[in-house]
Amino acid sequence: MKKHGLLFVNGEVTEKEVGIIRHRTFDKIIAADGGVHHALRFGFTPDVVVGDLDSITETVRAKLPATQFVHRPSQELNDLEKALQFCQEHGFSQLTILGIAGKRLDHTINNFSVLARYDRFFELELYDAYARIYLIRDEIQIQGQEWQLVSLIPVGKVEGITTEGLAFPLNNESLEFGVREGLSNYLTRKQARVRFRKGL
């Protein structure tokens, strides 16, 4: 059985995406350092907090007497990557992540760069207030409603893309960052399929 974790990161988290996942069952709740504040604000008790712990006050520790605090002081890795390493070491294969994006664009871009190194180890499902985000390497089935927006954003170059169920189809075509993107397509039915030969 897949081991599924809920990971709070220290970006922005709103009630909208929390409402989507609130009643799901997770094997563990993990916070990447300052992500613990989002978890507490929305009524979640992390099982584990991972990072350099510079955001963790004695007040926070007092609220979480049963929580494991994992101190990883390296400044070469950000707290998201430290949490992903922890999840990899402890056998997680599926992660739902909140707070991946925020007001600082440099942090947001860096977080996606980190995820591009780890997506091969996990099934990743990311949420912000406006979107559900997937990192895929070969194929995905998209469940949604007719007219729902779908954007395909390449990380580098993605080759051999073929889509089914999208208004603007691709047939063995390429998308490339800085050359051609797939912004604001939309579903023409409740299930669509995107597959490709190479890339992310």
PDB file of C-alpha atoms in Angstrom, residues 11-164:
ATOM      1  CA  GLY A  11       4.370  29.556   1.158  1.00  0.00           C
ATOM      2  CA  GLU A  12       0.782  30.787   1.086  1.00  0.00           C
ATOM      3  CA  VAL A  13      -2.047  28.514   2.209  1.00  0.00           C
ATOM      4  CA  THR A  14      -5.743  29.440   2.166  1.00  0.00           C
ATOM      5  CA  GLU A  15      -8.966  27.859   3.361  1.00  0.00           C
ATOM      6  CA  LYS A  16      -9.854  27.003  -0.234  1.00  0.00           C
ATOM      7  CA  GLU A  17      -7.217  24.326  -0.775  1.00  0.00           C
ATOM      8  CA  VAL A  18      -7.360  23.194   2.850  1.00  0.00           C
ATOM      9  CA  GLY A  19     -11.067  22.525   2.346  1.00  0.00           C
ATOM     10  CA  ILE A  20     -10.275  20.206  -0.562  1.00  0.00           C
ATOM     11  CA  ILE A  21      -7.981  17.961   1.478  1.00  0.00           C
ATOM     12  CA  ARG A  22      -9.301  18.396   5.027  1.00  0.00           C
ATOM     13  CA  HIS A  23     -11.289  15.157   5.177  1.00  0.00           C
ATOM     14  CA  ARG A  24      -8.753  12.968   3.431  1.00  0.00           C
ATOM     15  CA  THR A  25      -6.732  10.379   5.319  1.00  0.00           C
ATOM     16  CA  PHE A  26      -2.948  10.664   5.423  1.00  0.00           C
ATOM     17  CA  ASP A  27      -0.391   8.358   6.983  1.00  0.00           C
ATOM     18  CA  LYS A  28       1.508  11.321   8.390  1.00  0.00           C
ATOM     19  CA  ILE A  29       1.354  15.101   8.418  1.00  0.00           C
ATOM     20  CA  ILE A  30       4.732  16.730   7.845  1.00  0.00           C
ATOM     21  CA  ALA A  31       5.679  20.397   8.049  1.00  0.00           C
ATOM     22  CA  ALA A  32       8.720  21.913   6.372  1.00  0.00           C
ATOM     23  CA  ASP A  33       9.869  24.243   9.167  1.00  0.00           C
ATOM     24  CA  GLY A  34       7.673  27.388   8.933  1.00  0.00           C
ATOM     25  CA  GLY A  35       4.931  25.355   7.276  1.00  0.00           C
ATOM     26  CA  VAL A  36       4.049  24.297  10.823  1.00  0.00           C
ATOM     27  CA  HIS A  37       2.326  27.668  11.308  1.00  0.00           C
ATOM     28  CA  HIS A  38      -0.064  26.934   8.420  1.00  0.00           C
ATOM     29  CA  ALA A  39      -0.777  23.479   9.805  1.00  0.00           C
ATOM     30  CA  LEU A  40      -1.632  24.854  13.238  1.00  0.00           C
ATOM     31  CA  ARG A  41      -3.677  27.741  11.838  1.00  0.00           C
ATOM     32  CA  PHE A  42      -5.944  25.308   9.990  1.00  0.00           C
ATOM     33  CA  GLY A  43      -6.253  22.819  12.826  1.00  0.00           C
ATOM     34  CA  PHE A  44      -3.721  20.175  11.768  1.00  0.00           C
ATOM     35  CA  THR A  45      -1.194  18.678  14.168  1.00  0.00           C
ATOM     36  CA  PRO A  46       2.031  17.725  12.388  1.00  0.00           C
ATOM     37  CA  ASP A  47       3.562  14.378  13.238  1.00  0.00           C
ATOM     38  CA  VAL A  48       6.949  15.661  12.090  1.00  0.00           C
ATOM     39  CA  VAL A  49       8.559  19.076  11.554  1.00  0.00           C
ATOM     40  CA  VAL A  50      11.710  19.041   9.393  1.00  0.00           C
ATOM     41  CA  GLY A  51      14.188  21.818   8.633  1.00  0.00           C
ATOM     42  CA  ASP A  52      16.718  24.115  10.224  1.00  0.00           C
ATOM     43  CA  LEU A  53      13.926  24.929  12.719  1.00  0.00           C
ATOM     44  CA  ASP A  54      14.684  28.650  12.745  1.00  0.00           C
ATOM     45  CA  SER A  55      10.919  29.318  12.607  1.00  0.00           C
ATOM     46  CA  ILE A  56      10.143  27.127  15.619  1.00  0.00           C
ATOM     47  CA  THR A  57       9.625  28.997  18.870  1.00  0.00           C
ATOM     48  CA  GLU A  58       9.202  27.533  22.329  1.00  0.00           C
ATOM     49  CA  THR A  59       5.517  28.480  22.062  1.00  0.00           C
ATOM     50  CA  VAL A  60       5.171  26.280  18.973  1.00  0.00           C
ATOM     51  CA  ARG A  61       7.000  23.401  20.651  1.00  0.00           C
ATOM     52  CA  ALA A  62       4.704  23.685  23.670  1.00  0.00           C
ATOM     53  CA  LYS A  63       1.668  23.268  21.408  1.00  0.00           C
ATOM     54  CA  LEU A  64       3.144  20.114  19.880  1.00  0.00           C
ATOM     55  CA  PRO A  65       4.401  17.890  22.709  1.00  0.00           C
ATOM     56  CA  ALA A  66       4.029  14.682  20.663  1.00  0.00           C
ATOM     57  CA  THR A  67       5.535  16.038  17.436  1.00  0.00           C
ATOM     58  CA  GLN A  68       8.950  14.894  16.248  1.00  0.00           C
ATOM     59  CA  PHE A  69      11.276  17.801  15.413  1.00  0.00           C
ATOM     60  CA  VAL A  70      13.998  16.817  12.939  1.00  0.00           C
ATOM     61  CA  HIS A  71      16.834  19.352  12.875  1.00  0.00           C
ATOM     62  CA  ARG A  72      18.654  19.535   9.544  1.00  0.00           C
ATOM     63  CA  PRO A  73      20.862  22.635   9.645  1.00  0.00           C
ATOM     64  CA  SER A  74      22.426  22.500   6.148  1.00  0.00           C
ATOM     65  CA  GLN A  75      22.166  25.833   4.341  1.00  0.00           C
ATOM     66  CA  GLU A  76      22.776  24.121   0.986  1.00  0.00           C
ATOM     67  CA  LEU A  77      19.203  22.792   0.981  1.00  0.00           C
ATOM     68  CA  ASN A  78      15.971  24.664   1.585  1.00  0.00           C
ATOM     69  CA  ASP A  79      13.413  23.349   4.056  1.00  0.00           C
ATOM     70  CA  LEU A  80      11.237  21.852   1.321  1.00  0.00           C
ATOM     71  CA  GLU A  81      14.119  19.697   0.108  1.00  0.00           C
ATOM     72  CA  LYS A  82      14.940  18.626   3.664  1.00  0.00           C
ATOM     73  CA  ALA A  83      11.326  17.531   4.122  1.00  0.00           C
ATOM     74  CA  LEU A  84      11.336  15.673   0.799  1.00  0.00           C
ATOM     75  CA  GLN A  85      14.521  13.868   1.798  1.00  0.00           C
ATOM     76  CA  PHE A  86      12.888  12.878   5.086  1.00  0.00           C
ATOM     77  CA  CYS A  87       9.845  11.530   3.230  1.00  0.00           C
ATOM     78  CA  GLN A  88      12.047   9.591   0.829  1.00  0.00           C
ATOM     79  CA  GLU A  89      14.032   8.081   3.717  1.00  0.00           C
ATOM     80  CA  HIS A  90      10.825   7.009   5.464  1.00  0.00           C
ATOM     81  CA  GLY A  91       9.187   5.251   2.551  1.00  0.00           C
ATOM     82  CA  PHE A  92       6.579   7.755   1.365  1.00  0.00           C
ATOM     83  CA  SER A  93       5.511   7.281  -2.240  1.00  0.00           C
ATOM     84  CA  GLN A  94       2.704   9.860  -2.460  1.00  0.00           C
ATOM     85  CA  LEU A  95       2.683  13.463  -1.216  1.00  0.00           C
ATOM     86  CA  THR A  96      -0.009  16.132  -1.167  1.00  0.00           C
ATOM     87  CA  ILE A  97       1.687  19.510  -0.752  1.00  0.00           C
ATOM     88  CA  LEU A  98       0.222  22.839   0.375  1.00  0.00           C
ATOM     89  CA  GLY A  99       2.076  26.159   0.437  1.00  0.00           C
ATOM     90  CA  ILE A 100       4.439  25.500  -2.447  1.00  0.00           C
ATOM     91  CA  ALA A 101       3.949  29.015  -3.878  1.00  0.00           C
ATOM     92  CA  GLY A 102       3.996  32.378  -2.152  1.00  0.00           C
ATOM     93  CA  LYS A 103       4.657  36.094  -2.465  1.00  0.00           C
ATOM     94  CA  ARG A 104       8.369  35.669  -3.189  1.00  0.00           C
ATOM     95  CA  LEU A 105       8.770  34.585  -6.787  1.00  0.00           C
ATOM     96  CA  ASP A 106      12.373  33.456  -6.213  1.00  0.00           C
ATOM     97  CA  HIS A 107      11.221  31.025  -3.510  1.00  0.00           C
ATOM     98  CA  THR A 108       8.385  29.745  -5.689  1.00  0.00           C
ATOM     99  CA  ILE A 109      10.628  29.091  -8.694  1.00  0.00           C
ATOM    100  CA  ASN A 110      13.233  27.476  -6.453  1.00  0.00           C
ATOM    101  CA  ASN A 111      10.601  25.189  -4.925  1.00  0.00           C
ATOM    102  CA  PHE A 112       9.572  23.936  -8.355  1.00  0.00           C
ATOM    103  CA  SER A 113      13.228  23.388  -9.234  1.00  0.00           C
ATOM    104  CA  VAL A 114      13.562  21.249  -6.099  1.00  0.00           C
ATOM    105  CA  LEU A 115      10.414  19.297  -6.974  1.00  0.00           C
ATOM    106  CA  ALA A 116      11.828  18.551 -10.431  1.00  0.00           C
ATOM    107  CA  ARG A 117      14.627  16.627  -8.682  1.00  0.00           C
ATOM    108  CA  TYR A 118      12.262  14.583  -6.521  1.00  0.00           C
ATOM    109  CA  ASP A 119       9.153  13.956  -8.610  1.00  0.00           C
ATOM    110  CA  ARG A 120      10.573  10.601  -9.791  1.00  0.00           C
ATOM    111  CA  PHE A 121      10.416   9.369  -6.180  1.00  0.00           C
ATOM    112  CA  PHE A 122       6.853  10.462  -5.383  1.00  0.00           C
ATOM    113  CA  GLU A 123       3.412  10.901  -6.843  1.00  0.00           C
ATOM    114  CA  LEU A 124       3.060  14.624  -6.237  1.00  0.00           C
ATOM    115  CA  GLU A 125      -0.204  16.542  -5.940  1.00  0.00           C
ATOM    116  CA  LEU A 126       0.207  20.265  -5.244  1.00  0.00           C
ATOM    117  CA  TYR A 127      -2.437  22.826  -4.364  1.00  0.00           C
ATOM    118  CA  ASP A 128      -2.604  26.567  -4.093  1.00  0.00           C
ATOM    119  CA  ALA A 129      -5.661  28.823  -3.849  1.00  0.00           C
ATOM    120  CA  TYR A 130      -6.182  28.762  -7.609  1.00  0.00           C
ATOM    121  CA  ALA A 131      -4.979  25.460  -8.994  1.00  0.00           C
ATOM    122  CA  ARG A 132      -4.136  21.814  -8.572  1.00  0.00           C
ATOM    123  CA  ILE A 133      -0.657  21.174  -9.947  1.00  0.00           C
ATOM    124  CA  TYR A 134       0.963  17.942 -11.104  1.00  0.00           C
ATOM    125  CA  LEU A 135       4.521  17.216 -12.170  1.00  0.00           C
ATOM    126  CA  ILE A 136       4.459  14.471 -14.788  1.00  0.00           C
ATOM    127  CA  ARG A 137       7.091  12.638 -16.803  1.00  0.00           C
ATOM    128  CA  ASP A 138       5.098  10.510 -19.221  1.00  0.00           C
ATOM    129  CA  GLU A 139       1.305  10.459 -18.885  1.00  0.00           C
ATOM    130  CA  ILE A 140      -1.592  11.709 -16.787  1.00  0.00           C
ATOM    131  CA  GLN A 141      -5.365  11.291 -16.734  1.00  0.00           C
ATOM    132  CA  ILE A 142      -7.020  14.591 -15.780  1.00  0.00           C
ATOM    133  CA  GLN A 143     -10.389  14.477 -14.039  1.00  0.00           C
ATOM    134  CA  GLY A 144     -12.455  17.662 -14.041  1.00  0.00           C
ATOM    135  CA  GLN A 145     -15.406  19.493 -15.507  1.00  0.00           C
ATOM    136  CA  GLU A 146     -16.040  20.631 -19.047  1.00  0.00           C
ATOM    137  CA  TRP A 147     -14.513  24.092 -19.687  1.00  0.00           C
ATOM    138  CA  GLN A 148     -12.128  23.730 -16.738  1.00  0.00           C
ATOM    139  CA  LEU A 149      -8.761  25.365 -17.454  1.00  0.00           C
ATOM    140  CA  VAL A 150      -5.697  23.206 -18.002  1.00  0.00           C
ATOM    141  CA  SER A 151      -2.228  24.670 -18.589  1.00  0.00           C
ATOM    142  CA  LEU A 152       0.755  22.622 -19.727  1.00  0.00           C
ATOM    143  CA  ILE A 153       3.989  24.303 -18.637  1.00  0.00           C
ATOM    144  CA  PRO A 154       7.214  22.606 -19.762  1.00  0.00           C
ATOM    145  CA  VAL A 155      10.313  22.438 -17.585  1.00  0.00           C
ATOM    146  CA  GLY A 156      12.916  22.687 -20.308  1.00  0.00           C
ATOM    147  CA  LYS A 157      11.775  20.869 -23.452  1.00  0.00           C
ATOM    148  CA  VAL A 158       8.990  18.263 -23.599  1.00  0.00           C
ATOM    149  CA  GLU A 159       8.755  16.174 -26.763  1.00  0.00           C
ATOM    150  CA  GLY A 160       6.088  14.015 -28.354  1.00  0.00           C
ATOM    151  CA  ILE A 161       3.081  15.505 -26.558  1.00  0.00           C
ATOM    152  CA  THR A 162      -0.316  14.122 -27.521  1.00  0.00           C
ATOM    153  CA  THR A 163      -3.537  15.164 -25.795  1.00  0.00           C
ATOM    154  CA  GLU A 164      -7.102  13.879 -25.737  1.00  0.00           C
TER     155      GLU A 164
END
